[in-house]
PDB file of C-alpha atoms in Angstrom:
ATOM      1  CA  MET A 213     -64.142 119.971 -34.230  1.00  0.00           C
ATOM      2  CA  HIS A 214     -60.382 119.471 -34.182  1.00  0.00           C
ATOM      3  CA  HIS A 215     -58.748 122.203 -32.087  1.00  0.00           C
ATOM      4  CA  LEU A 216     -56.459 124.169 -34.303  1.00  0.00           C
ATOM      5  CA  GLN A 217     -53.280 125.347 -32.525  1.00  0.00           C
ATOM      6  CA  SER A 218     -52.097 128.891 -32.943  1.00  0.00           C
ATOM      7  CA  SER A 219     -49.669 131.288 -31.288  1.00  0.00           C
ATOM      8  CA  VAL A 220     -50.517 134.721 -29.894  1.00  0.00           C
ATOM      9  CA  ALA A 221     -48.724 136.175 -32.915  1.00  0.00           C
ATOM     10  CA  ASP A 222     -51.003 134.201 -35.231  1.00  0.00           C
ATOM     11  CA  GLU A 223     -54.184 135.520 -33.671  1.00  0.00           C
ATOM     12  CA  PRO A 224     -54.642 138.870 -35.524  1.00  0.00           C
ATOM     13  CA  ALA A 225     -53.660 137.288 -38.856  1.00  0.00           C
ATOM     14  CA  ARG A 226     -56.259 134.500 -38.444  1.00  0.00           C
ATOM     15  CA  ALA A 227     -59.130 136.700 -37.090  1.00  0.00           C
ATOM     16  CA  TRP A 228     -60.715 136.615 -40.518  1.00  0.00           C
ATOM     17  CA  PHE A 229     -60.521 132.946 -40.612  1.00  0.00           C
ATOM     18  CA  ASP A 230     -62.131 132.353 -37.359  1.00  0.00           C
ATOM     19  CA  GLN A 231     -64.966 134.856 -38.158  1.00  0.00           C
ATOM     20  CA  ALA A 232     -65.601 132.966 -41.430  1.00  0.00           C
ATOM     21  CA  LEU A 233     -65.820 129.622 -39.797  1.00  0.00           C
ATOM     22  CA  ARG A 234     -68.471 131.043 -37.293  1.00  0.00           C
ATOM     23  CA  VAL A 235     -70.916 130.881 -40.272  1.00  0.00           C
ATOM     24  CA  GLN A 236     -71.563 127.072 -40.389  1.00  0.00           C
ATOM     25  CA  PRO A 237     -73.221 125.449 -43.406  1.00  0.00           C
ATOM     26  CA  ARG A 238     -75.885 122.847 -43.459  1.00  0.00           C
ATOM     27  CA  SER A 239     -75.235 119.437 -44.895  1.00  0.00           C
ATOM     28  CA  PHE A 240     -77.316 117.862 -47.578  1.00  0.00           C
ATOM     29  CA  PHE A 241     -77.241 114.730 -49.861  1.00  0.00           C
ATOM     30  CA  THR A 242     -78.819 113.904 -53.224  1.00  0.00           C
ATOM     31  CA  GLU A 243     -78.518 110.924 -55.365  1.00  0.00           C
ATOM     32  CA  VAL A 244     -76.777 111.258 -58.791  1.00  0.00           C
ATOM     33  CA  GLN A 245     -76.600 108.278 -61.081  1.00  0.00           C
ATOM     34  CA  GLY A 246     -76.906 105.926 -58.041  1.00  0.00           C
ATOM     35  CA  CYS A 247     -74.331 107.621 -55.833  1.00  0.00           C
ATOM     36  CA  GLN A 248     -75.055 109.836 -52.803  1.00  0.00           C
ATOM     37  CA  VAL A 249     -73.538 113.233 -53.512  1.00  0.00           C
ATOM     38  CA  HIS A 250     -72.948 115.449 -50.501  1.00  0.00           C
ATOM     39  CA  TYR A 251     -73.092 119.252 -50.503  1.00  0.00           C
ATOM     40  CA  LEU A 252     -72.901 122.096 -48.005  1.00  0.00           C
ATOM     41  CA  ALA A 253     -75.219 125.046 -48.101  1.00  0.00           C
ATOM     42  CA  TRP A 254     -74.419 128.223 -46.056  1.00  0.00           C
ATOM     43  CA  ASN A 255     -77.803 129.966 -46.530  1.00  0.00           C
ATOM     44  CA  PRO A 256     -80.205 127.639 -48.229  1.00  0.00           C
ATOM     45  CA  GLU A 257     -83.312 129.555 -47.017  1.00  0.00           C
ATOM     46  CA  GLU A 258     -82.247 132.771 -48.888  1.00  0.00           C
ATOM     47  CA  ARG A 259     -83.877 131.641 -52.033  1.00  0.00           C
ATOM     48  CA  HIS A 260     -84.276 135.158 -53.425  1.00  0.00           C
ATOM     49  CA  LYS A 261     -80.539 135.543 -53.960  1.00  0.00           C
ATOM     50  CA  PRO A 262     -78.596 134.608 -57.034  1.00  0.00           C
ATOM     51  CA  THR A 263     -76.580 131.400 -56.521  1.00  0.00           C
ATOM     52  CA  LEU A 264     -72.917 130.243 -56.403  1.00  0.00           C
ATOM     53  CA  LEU A 265     -71.719 126.634 -56.589  1.00  0.00           C
ATOM     54  CA  LEU A 266     -68.143 126.065 -55.479  1.00  0.00           C
ATOM     55  CA  ILE A 267     -66.269 123.112 -56.874  1.00  0.00           C
ATOM     56  CA  HIS A 268     -63.130 121.691 -55.306  1.00  0.00           C
ATOM     57  CA  GLY A 269     -59.926 120.142 -56.942  1.00  0.00           C
ATOM     58  CA  TYR A 270     -59.089 116.471 -57.349  1.00  0.00           C
ATOM     59  CA  ARG A 271     -59.021 114.388 -54.133  1.00  0.00           C
ATOM     60  CA  ALA A 272     -60.125 117.449 -52.227  1.00  0.00           C
ATOM     61  CA  HIS A 273     -63.559 118.296 -50.688  1.00  0.00           C
ATOM     62  CA  ALA A 274     -66.139 120.967 -50.097  1.00  0.00           C
ATOM     63  CA  ARG A 275     -64.422 122.173 -46.817  1.00  0.00           C
ATOM     64  CA  TRP A 276     -61.723 123.730 -48.900  1.00  0.00           C
ATOM     65  CA  TRP A 277     -64.142 126.438 -49.458  1.00  0.00           C
ATOM     66  CA  SER A 278     -65.429 126.770 -45.785  1.00  0.00           C
ATOM     67  CA  PHE A 279     -63.250 129.845 -45.072  1.00  0.00           C
ATOM     68  CA  ILE A 280     -64.122 131.368 -48.530  1.00  0.00           C
ATOM     69  CA  ALA A 281     -67.876 130.875 -48.905  1.00  0.00           C
ATOM     70  CA  PRO A 282     -69.016 133.017 -45.984  1.00  0.00           C
ATOM     71  CA  PHE A 283     -67.537 136.093 -47.726  1.00  0.00           C
ATOM     72  CA  PHE A 284     -70.318 135.821 -50.394  1.00  0.00           C
ATOM     73  CA  THR A 285     -73.447 135.014 -48.387  1.00  0.00           C
ATOM     74  CA  ASP A 286     -74.515 138.643 -48.176  1.00  0.00           C
ATOM     75  CA  SER A 287     -75.170 138.735 -51.833  1.00  0.00           C
ATOM     76  CA  TYR A 288     -75.461 135.105 -52.973  1.00  0.00           C
ATOM     77  CA  ARG A 289     -76.994 131.850 -51.858  1.00  0.00           C
ATOM     78  CA  VAL A 290     -73.779 129.753 -51.637  1.00  0.00           C
ATOM     79  CA  VAL A 291     -73.252 125.903 -52.000  1.00  0.00           C
ATOM     80  CA  ALA A 292     -70.180 123.680 -52.254  1.00  0.00           C
ATOM     81  CA  LEU A 293     -70.209 120.048 -53.231  1.00  0.00           C
ATOM     82  CA  ASP A 294     -68.147 116.956 -52.685  1.00  0.00           C
ATOM     83  CA  LEU A 295     -67.549 115.222 -56.008  1.00  0.00           C
ATOM     84  CA  SER A 296     -68.321 111.573 -55.965  1.00  0.00           C
ATOM     85  CA  GLY A 297     -65.387 109.483 -54.476  1.00  0.00           C
ATOM     86  CA  MET A 298     -64.249 112.539 -52.476  1.00  0.00           C
ATOM     87  CA  GLY A 299     -65.185 114.278 -49.262  1.00  0.00           C
ATOM     88  CA  ASP A 300     -68.403 112.928 -47.788  1.00  0.00           C
ATOM     89  CA  SER A 301     -69.960 111.792 -51.044  1.00  0.00           C
ATOM     90  CA  GLY A 302     -70.474 108.142 -51.921  1.00  0.00           C
ATOM     91  CA  ARG A 303     -68.167 106.096 -54.160  1.00  0.00           C
ATOM     92  CA  ARG A 304     -68.608 104.727 -57.624  1.00  0.00           C
ATOM     93  CA  GLU A 305     -67.452 101.518 -59.258  1.00  0.00           C
ATOM     94  CA  GLN A 306     -65.909 103.437 -61.998  1.00  0.00           C
ATOM     95  CA  TYR A 307     -65.042 107.193 -62.575  1.00  0.00           C
ATOM     96  CA  ASP A 308     -64.781 109.339 -65.562  1.00  0.00           C
ATOM     97  CA  SER A 309     -65.036 113.083 -66.234  1.00  0.00           C
ATOM     98  CA  GLN A 310     -68.708 112.737 -67.144  1.00  0.00           C
ATOM     99  CA  ALA A 311     -69.462 111.286 -63.708  1.00  0.00           C
ATOM    100  CA  PHE A 312     -68.200 114.485 -62.089  1.00  0.00           C
ATOM    101  CA  VAL A 313     -70.096 116.664 -64.499  1.00  0.00           C
ATOM    102  CA  ASP A 314     -73.191 114.719 -63.489  1.00  0.00           C
ATOM    103  CA  ASP A 315     -72.457 115.407 -59.839  1.00  0.00           C
ATOM    104  CA  ILE A 316     -72.301 119.133 -60.529  1.00  0.00           C
ATOM    105  CA  LEU A 317     -75.622 119.192 -62.482  1.00  0.00           C
ATOM    106  CA  GLY A 318     -77.247 116.972 -60.050  1.00  0.00           C
ATOM    107  CA  VAL A 319     -76.499 119.334 -57.188  1.00  0.00           C
ATOM    108  CA  VAL A 320     -77.576 122.205 -59.313  1.00  0.00           C
ATOM    109  CA  ASP A 321     -80.994 120.537 -59.773  1.00  0.00           C
ATOM    110  CA  ALA A 322     -81.278 119.242 -56.183  1.00  0.00           C
ATOM    111  CA  ALA A 323     -80.583 122.696 -54.586  1.00  0.00           C
ATOM    112  CA  GLU A 324     -82.591 124.487 -57.243  1.00  0.00           C
ATOM    113  CA  LEU A 325     -79.642 126.785 -58.093  1.00  0.00           C
ATOM    114  CA  ALA A 326     -80.172 127.441 -61.721  1.00  0.00           C
ATOM    115  CA  PRO A 327     -79.197 129.773 -63.257  1.00  0.00           C
ATOM    116  CA  VAL A 328     -76.042 129.273 -61.194  1.00  0.00           C
ATOM    117  CA  THR A 329     -72.496 130.733 -61.234  1.00  0.00           C
ATOM    118  CA  LEU A 330     -69.896 127.973 -60.973  1.00  0.00           C
ATOM    119  CA  ILE A 331     -66.621 128.584 -59.308  1.00  0.00           C
ATOM    120  CA  GLY A 332     -64.261 125.701 -59.849  1.00  0.00           C
ATOM    121  CA  HIS A 333     -60.640 125.269 -58.652  1.00  0.00           C
ATOM    122  CA  SER A 334     -58.189 123.146 -60.646  1.00  0.00           C
ATOM    123  CA  PHE A 335     -59.868 119.722 -61.584  1.00  0.00           C
ATOM    124  CA  GLY A 336     -63.294 121.292 -60.458  1.00  0.00           C
ATOM    125  CA  GLY A 337     -62.709 124.083 -62.884  1.00  0.00           C
ATOM    126  CA  GLY A 338     -62.303 121.748 -65.848  1.00  0.00           C
ATOM    127  CA  ARG A 339     -65.589 119.882 -64.930  1.00  0.00           C
ATOM    128  CA  ALA A 340     -67.287 123.250 -64.487  1.00  0.00           C
ATOM    129  CA  LEU A 341     -66.278 124.140 -68.063  1.00  0.00           C
ATOM    130  CA  GLN A 342     -67.740 120.709 -69.216  1.00  0.00           C
ATOM    131  CA  ALA A 343     -70.903 121.455 -67.328  1.00  0.00           C
ATOM    132  CA  CYS A 344     -71.184 124.893 -69.079  1.00  0.00           C
ATOM    133  CA  ALA A 345     -70.810 123.198 -72.517  1.00  0.00           C
ATOM    134  CA  GLN A 346     -73.429 120.527 -71.684  1.00  0.00           C
ATOM    135  CA  ALA A 347     -76.100 122.560 -69.883  1.00  0.00           C
ATOM    136  CA  PRO A 348     -75.839 126.384 -70.656  1.00  0.00           C
ATOM    137  CA  GLU A 349     -79.457 126.761 -69.898  1.00  0.00           C
ATOM    138  CA  ARG A 350     -78.745 125.985 -66.168  1.00  0.00           C
ATOM    139  CA  ILE A 351     -75.506 128.049 -65.861  1.00  0.00           C
ATOM    140  CA  HIS A 352     -75.307 131.751 -65.782  1.00  0.00           C
ATOM    141  CA  ARG A 353     -71.502 131.978 -65.889  1.00  0.00           C
ATOM    142  CA  ALA A 354     -68.281 130.385 -64.559  1.00  0.00           C
ATOM    143  CA  ILE A 355     -65.218 131.501 -62.788  1.00  0.00           C
ATOM    144  CA  VAL A 356     -62.315 129.021 -63.279  1.00  0.00           C
ATOM    145  CA  VAL A 357     -59.343 129.119 -60.764  1.00  0.00           C
ATOM    146  CA  ASP A 358     -55.997 127.794 -61.824  1.00  0.00           C
ATOM    147  CA  THR A 359     -57.287 125.118 -64.064  1.00  0.00           C
ATOM    148  CA  TYR A 360     -55.304 123.176 -66.650  1.00  0.00           C
ATOM    149  CA  VAL A 361     -57.099 121.833 -69.646  1.00  0.00           C
ATOM    150  CA  PHE A 362     -55.356 119.093 -71.635  1.00  0.00           C
ATOM    151  CA  MET A 363     -54.514 120.125 -75.178  1.00  0.00           C
ATOM    152  CA  SER A 364     -53.104 117.352 -77.451  1.00  0.00           C
ATOM    153  CA  ASP A 365     -50.452 119.576 -78.939  1.00  0.00           C
ATOM    154  CA  GLU A 366     -48.705 120.629 -75.758  1.00  0.00           C
ATOM    155  CA  PRO A 367     -47.112 118.668 -72.982  1.00  0.00           C
ATOM    156  CA  ARG A 368     -48.793 118.290 -69.550  1.00  0.00           C
ATOM    157  CA  PRO A 369     -47.263 120.245 -66.703  1.00  0.00           C
ATOM    158  CA  ASN A 370     -44.489 118.389 -64.888  1.00  0.00           C
ATOM    159  CA  VAL A 371     -46.304 117.839 -61.658  1.00  0.00           C
ATOM    160  CA  PRO A 372     -45.662 114.588 -59.638  1.00  0.00           C
ATOM    161  CA  LEU A 373     -48.928 112.683 -58.993  1.00  0.00           C
ATOM    162  CA  PRO A 374     -49.962 112.181 -55.397  1.00  0.00           C
ATOM    163  CA  ARG A 375     -48.942 109.061 -53.506  1.00  0.00           C
ATOM    164  CA  THR A 376     -50.504 107.518 -50.545  1.00  0.00           C
ATOM    165  CA  VAL A 377     -49.444 104.917 -48.072  1.00  0.00           C
ATOM    166  CA  ALA A 378     -50.968 101.472 -48.521  1.00  0.00           C
ATOM    167  CA  GLN A 379     -52.501 101.220 -44.997  1.00  0.00           C
ATOM    168  CA  PRO A 380     -54.465 103.520 -42.789  1.00  0.00           C
ATOM    169  CA  TYR A 381     -52.554 105.762 -40.415  1.00  0.00           C
ATOM    170  CA  ALA A 382     -52.536 104.595 -36.706  1.00  0.00           C
ATOM    171  CA  SER A 383     -53.530 107.981 -35.384  1.00  0.00           C
ATOM    172  CA  MET A 384     -55.043 111.163 -36.566  1.00  0.00           C
ATOM    173  CA  GLU A 385     -51.809 113.077 -35.540  1.00  0.00           C
ATOM    174  CA  GLN A 386     -49.766 110.712 -37.697  1.00  0.00           C
ATOM    175  CA  ALA A 387     -52.040 111.312 -40.661  1.00  0.00           C
ATOM    176  CA  LEU A 388     -52.018 115.134 -40.212  1.00  0.00           C
ATOM    177  CA  LYS A 389     -48.316 115.128 -40.351  1.00  0.00           C
ATOM    178  CA  ARG A 390     -48.590 113.397 -43.718  1.00  0.00           C
ATOM    179  CA  PHE A 391     -50.845 115.821 -45.231  1.00  0.00           C
ATOM    180  CA  ARG A 392     -49.382 117.303 -48.529  1.00  0.00           C
ATOM    181  CA  LEU A 393     -50.527 119.644 -51.247  1.00  0.00           C
ATOM    182  CA  THR A 394     -50.129 118.342 -54.799  1.00  0.00           C
ATOM    183  CA  PRO A 395     -48.379 120.010 -56.272  1.00  0.00           C
ATOM    184  CA  GLU A 396     -46.445 121.222 -53.260  1.00  0.00           C
ATOM    185  CA  GLN A 397     -46.012 124.924 -52.702  1.00  0.00           C
ATOM    186  CA  PRO A 398     -44.590 127.280 -50.050  1.00  0.00           C
ATOM    187  CA  PRO A 399     -46.447 126.662 -46.870  1.00  0.00           C
ATOM    188  CA  GLY A 400     -49.169 128.982 -45.801  1.00  0.00           C
ATOM    189  CA  PRO A 401     -50.465 129.408 -42.185  1.00  0.00           C
ATOM    190  CA  THR A 402     -50.348 126.062 -40.342  1.00  0.00           C
ATOM    191  CA  TRP A 403     -53.853 126.601 -39.002  1.00  0.00           C
ATOM    192  CA  LEU A 404     -55.241 126.805 -42.449  1.00  0.00           C
ATOM    193  CA  ALA A 405     -53.522 123.695 -43.531  1.00  0.00           C
ATOM    194  CA  ASP A 406     -54.587 121.860 -40.363  1.00  0.00           C
ATOM    195  CA  TYR A 407     -58.190 122.811 -40.971  1.00  0.00           C
ATOM    196  CA  VAL A 408     -58.247 121.386 -44.503  1.00  0.00           C
ATOM    197  CA  ALA A 409     -56.179 118.328 -43.412  1.00  0.00           C
ATOM    198  CA  TRP A 410     -58.582 117.452 -40.552  1.00  0.00           C
ATOM    199  CA  HIS A 411     -61.563 117.663 -42.794  1.00  0.00           C
ATOM    200  CA  SER A 412     -59.665 115.431 -45.284  1.00  0.00           C
ATOM    201  CA  LEU A 413     -59.664 112.396 -42.851  1.00  0.00           C
ATOM    202  CA  ARG A 414     -62.149 109.798 -41.816  1.00  0.00           C
ATOM    203  CA  ARG A 415     -61.971 107.089 -39.166  1.00  0.00           C
ATOM    204  CA  VAL A 416     -61.716 103.475 -40.531  1.00  0.00           C
ATOM    205  CA  ASN A 417     -60.905 100.006 -39.067  1.00  0.00           C
ATOM    206  CA  GLY A 418     -57.356 100.237 -38.011  1.00  0.00           C
ATOM    207  CA  GLY A 419     -57.004 104.021 -37.717  1.00  0.00           C
ATOM    208  CA  TRP A 420     -57.441 107.021 -39.981  1.00  0.00           C
ATOM    209  CA  ASP A 421     -57.492 107.373 -43.782  1.00  0.00           C
ATOM    210  CA  TRP A 422     -58.137 110.154 -46.348  1.00  0.00           C
ATOM    211  CA  LYS A 423     -61.753 110.559 -47.335  1.00  0.00           C
ATOM    212  CA  PHE A 424     -61.047 110.166 -51.000  1.00  0.00           C
ATOM    213  CA  ASP A 425     -61.641 106.812 -52.763  1.00  0.00           C
ATOM    214  CA  ARG A 426     -58.284 105.125 -53.134  1.00  0.00           C
ATOM    215  CA  ASN A 427     -59.825 103.643 -56.450  1.00  0.00           C
ATOM    216  CA  LEU A 428     -60.035 106.986 -58.050  1.00  0.00           C
ATOM    217  CA  PRO A 429     -57.932 107.042 -61.233  1.00  0.00           C
ATOM    218  CA  ARG A 430     -54.599 108.837 -60.916  1.00  0.00           C
ATOM    219  CA  LEU A 431     -55.535 110.997 -63.922  1.00  0.00           C
ATOM    220  CA  VAL A 432     -58.874 112.077 -65.352  1.00  0.00           C
ATOM    221  CA  SER A 433     -58.917 114.300 -68.336  1.00  0.00           C
ATOM    222  CA  VAL A 434     -60.834 115.030 -71.552  1.00  0.00           C
ATOM    223  CA  PRO A 435     -59.095 113.718 -74.696  1.00  0.00           C
ATOM    224  CA  ASN A 436     -59.076 117.092 -76.516  1.00  0.00           C
ATOM    225  CA  GLY A 437     -59.642 120.094 -74.338  1.00  0.00           C
ATOM    226  CA  LEU A 438     -59.692 122.525 -77.317  1.00  0.00           C
ATOM    227  CA  LEU A 439     -62.905 121.065 -78.630  1.00  0.00           C
ATOM    228  CA  GLU A 440     -64.511 121.190 -75.181  1.00  0.00           C
ATOM    229  CA  LEU A 441     -63.532 124.824 -74.671  1.00  0.00           C
ATOM    230  CA  ALA A 442     -64.926 125.970 -77.998  1.00  0.00           C
ATOM    231  CA  LYS A 443     -68.378 124.585 -76.883  1.00  0.00           C
ATOM    232  CA  VAL A 444     -68.604 126.815 -73.864  1.00  0.00           C
ATOM    233  CA  GLN A 445     -71.036 129.525 -74.630  1.00  0.00           C
ATOM    234  CA  VAL A 446     -71.527 131.126 -71.182  1.00  0.00           C
ATOM    235  CA  PRO A 447     -69.206 133.864 -69.954  1.00  0.00           C
ATOM    236  CA  VAL A 448     -66.057 132.651 -68.259  1.00  0.00           C
ATOM    237  CA  ASP A 449     -63.505 134.379 -66.081  1.00  0.00           C
ATOM    238  CA  PHE A 450     -60.182 132.754 -65.830  1.00  0.00           C
ATOM    239  CA  VAL A 451     -58.039 133.325 -62.624  1.00  0.00           C
ATOM    240  CA  VAL A 452     -54.575 132.036 -62.135  1.00  0.00           C
ATOM    241  CA  GLY A 453     -51.896 132.033 -59.408  1.00  0.00           C
ATOM    242  CA  GLU A 454     -48.738 134.107 -60.277  1.00  0.00           C
ATOM    243  CA  GLY A 455     -46.593 131.187 -59.037  1.00  0.00           C
ATOM    244  CA  SER A 456     -48.756 128.283 -60.308  1.00  0.00           C
ATOM    245  CA  ALA A 457     -46.808 124.992 -60.980  1.00  0.00           C
ATOM    246  CA  VAL A 458     -49.722 123.850 -63.083  1.00  0.00           C
ATOM    247  CA  VAL A 459     -50.972 126.695 -65.293  1.00  0.00           C
ATOM    248  CA  SER A 460     -48.218 128.627 -67.181  1.00  0.00           C
ATOM    249  CA  PRO A 461     -48.946 132.068 -68.421  1.00  0.00           C
ATOM    250  CA  GLU A 462     -48.893 130.807 -71.933  1.00  0.00           C
ATOM    251  CA  HIS A 463     -51.556 128.068 -71.220  1.00  0.00           C
ATOM    252  CA  ALA A 464     -53.729 130.533 -69.381  1.00  0.00           C
ATOM    253  CA  ALA A 465     -53.554 133.032 -72.287  1.00  0.00           C
ATOM    254  CA  ARG A 466     -54.445 130.159 -74.660  1.00  0.00           C
ATOM    255  CA  MET A 467     -57.433 128.993 -72.561  1.00  0.00           C
ATOM    256  CA  VAL A 468     -58.901 132.499 -72.671  1.00  0.00           C
ATOM    257  CA  ALA A 469     -58.212 132.906 -76.392  1.00  0.00           C
ATOM    258  CA  VAL A 470     -60.105 129.668 -77.095  1.00  0.00           C
ATOM    259  CA  LEU A 471     -63.048 130.120 -74.841  1.00  0.00           C
ATOM    260  CA  PRO A 472     -65.633 132.146 -76.800  1.00  0.00           C
ATOM    261  CA  LYS A 473     -66.772 134.442 -73.980  1.00  0.00           C
ATOM    262  CA  ALA A 474     -63.827 134.622 -71.730  1.00  0.00           C
ATOM    263  CA  ARG A 475     -62.008 137.375 -69.653  1.00  0.00           C
ATOM    264  CA  GLY A 476     -58.613 137.176 -68.184  1.00  0.00           C
ATOM    265  CA  PRO A 477     -56.363 135.646 -67.246  1.00  0.00           C
ATOM    266  CA  VAL A 478     -56.581 137.485 -63.925  1.00  0.00           C
ATOM    267  CA  VAL A 479     -53.280 136.823 -62.153  1.00  0.00           C
ATOM    268  CA  VAL A 480     -53.272 136.730 -58.163  1.00  0.00           C
ATOM    269  CA  PRO A 481     -49.851 137.976 -57.102  1.00  0.00           C
ATOM    270  CA  GLN A 482     -47.911 135.560 -54.908  1.00  0.00           C
ATOM    271  CA  GLY A 483     -50.686 133.038 -55.597  1.00  0.00           C
ATOM    272  CA  PHE A 484     -49.686 129.435 -56.171  1.00  0.00           C
ATOM    273  CA  HIS A 485     -51.863 126.592 -57.655  1.00  0.00           C
ATOM    274  CA  HIS A 486     -53.848 126.154 -54.414  1.00  0.00           C
ATOM    275  CA  ILE A 487     -54.683 129.848 -54.292  1.00  0.00           C
ATOM    276  CA  MET A 488     -57.122 129.543 -51.366  1.00  0.00           C
ATOM    277  CA  MET A 489     -54.215 128.180 -49.314  1.00  0.00           C
ATOM    278  CA  SER A 490     -51.603 130.765 -50.406  1.00  0.00           C
ATOM    279  CA  GLN A 491     -53.602 133.845 -50.805  1.00  0.00           C
ATOM    280  CA  PRO A 492     -57.195 133.280 -49.470  1.00  0.00           C
ATOM    281  CA  LEU A 493     -58.078 136.904 -48.951  1.00  0.00           C
ATOM    282  CA  ALA A 494     -56.717 137.892 -52.343  1.00  0.00           C
ATOM    283  CA  LEU A 495     -58.876 135.151 -53.869  1.00  0.00           C
ATOM    284  CA  VAL A 496     -61.938 136.480 -52.117  1.00  0.00           C
ATOM    285  CA  ALA A 497     -61.177 140.008 -53.314  1.00  0.00           C
ATOM    286  CA  THR A 498     -60.634 138.699 -56.953  1.00  0.00           C
ATOM    287  CA  LEU A 499     -63.891 136.785 -56.932  1.00  0.00           C
ATOM    288  CA  ARG A 500     -65.703 139.657 -55.288  1.00  0.00           C
ATOM    289  CA  ALA A 501     -64.402 142.119 -57.969  1.00  0.00           C
ATOM    290  CA  LEU A 502     -65.264 139.812 -60.934  1.00  0.00           C
ATOM    291  CA  LEU A 503     -68.805 139.156 -59.589  1.00  0.00           C
ATOM    292  CA  ALA A 504     -69.269 142.907 -58.890  1.00  0.00           C
ATOM    293  CA  VAL A 505     -68.191 143.950 -62.365  1.00  0.00           C
ATOM    294  CA  GLU A 506     -70.753 141.557 -63.925  1.00  0.00           C
ATOM    295  CA  GLN A 507     -73.479 142.888 -61.559  1.00  0.00           C
ATOM    296  CA  THR A 508     -72.695 146.469 -62.491  1.00  0.00           C
ATOM    297  CA  LEU A 509     -72.883 145.697 -66.215  1.00  0.00           C
ATOM    298  CA  HIS A 510     -76.241 144.001 -65.628  1.00  0.00           C
ATOM    299  CA  GLU A 511     -77.610 147.001 -63.736  1.00  0.00           C
ATOM    300  CA  ASN A 512     -76.419 149.388 -66.480  1.00  0.00           C
ATOM    301  CA  ASN A 513     -77.993 147.517 -69.402  1.00  0.00           C
TER     302      ASN A 513
END
């Protein structure tokens, strides 16, 4: 494990983070359409509990959830996957949105998670909504976190696409210095960014490179998001960061209006697009509240 540097002043602030990381997940693989898809399971033996599947954003990986997932293991069996071409999953010759939906449903089946609650961030939220539309019998509900869904009658958010250097980095330290969030946002704790960055790297011939497949398309979307959203018949909660550069208040309200069974948008104060980096504990509290409200409604009916 990479040693994360922190000052004495940081130690009280990061106590929750260190405690969460003490709960280490187990690593699994399953084959989906000829590709080895990797997933982490924090408490796979607790099969009596309802299930959560956490889905990361584009070019990210399951470890973005490592300091979030342990907050839910008391009540849920918790799993996070690496979408194909990202994290520790295998690579495909071609990628499209359906391939990533297949990854999600493949892990749902392999880990026997159905009926599952999907929690997806950004790109992962969009694929979660597609999975809800295609397999409602396997999905209990979804919580979508700062996800933009393309609609043909409105412009895309003005977010620069990520750029990478052509060659591997000579050292891990050099690569870590190049780690950037896309879109960029005010920096959070350095130890949090260091953890995510370190788990984003792999050793290759000639040095260190990012884990994601460089052949991933620069943009993956569904041609008409309005049609896809209208097909989603499972309950959906929509969470958005107050300072998101991706999801405007107008877009968030429109998504909730189009989804047949949606609540929200729930706005996280001082949260940016990568909410688990800018407001991790506020995200935990928001998710816990949404899950608890649903559980209370279930118990009262």
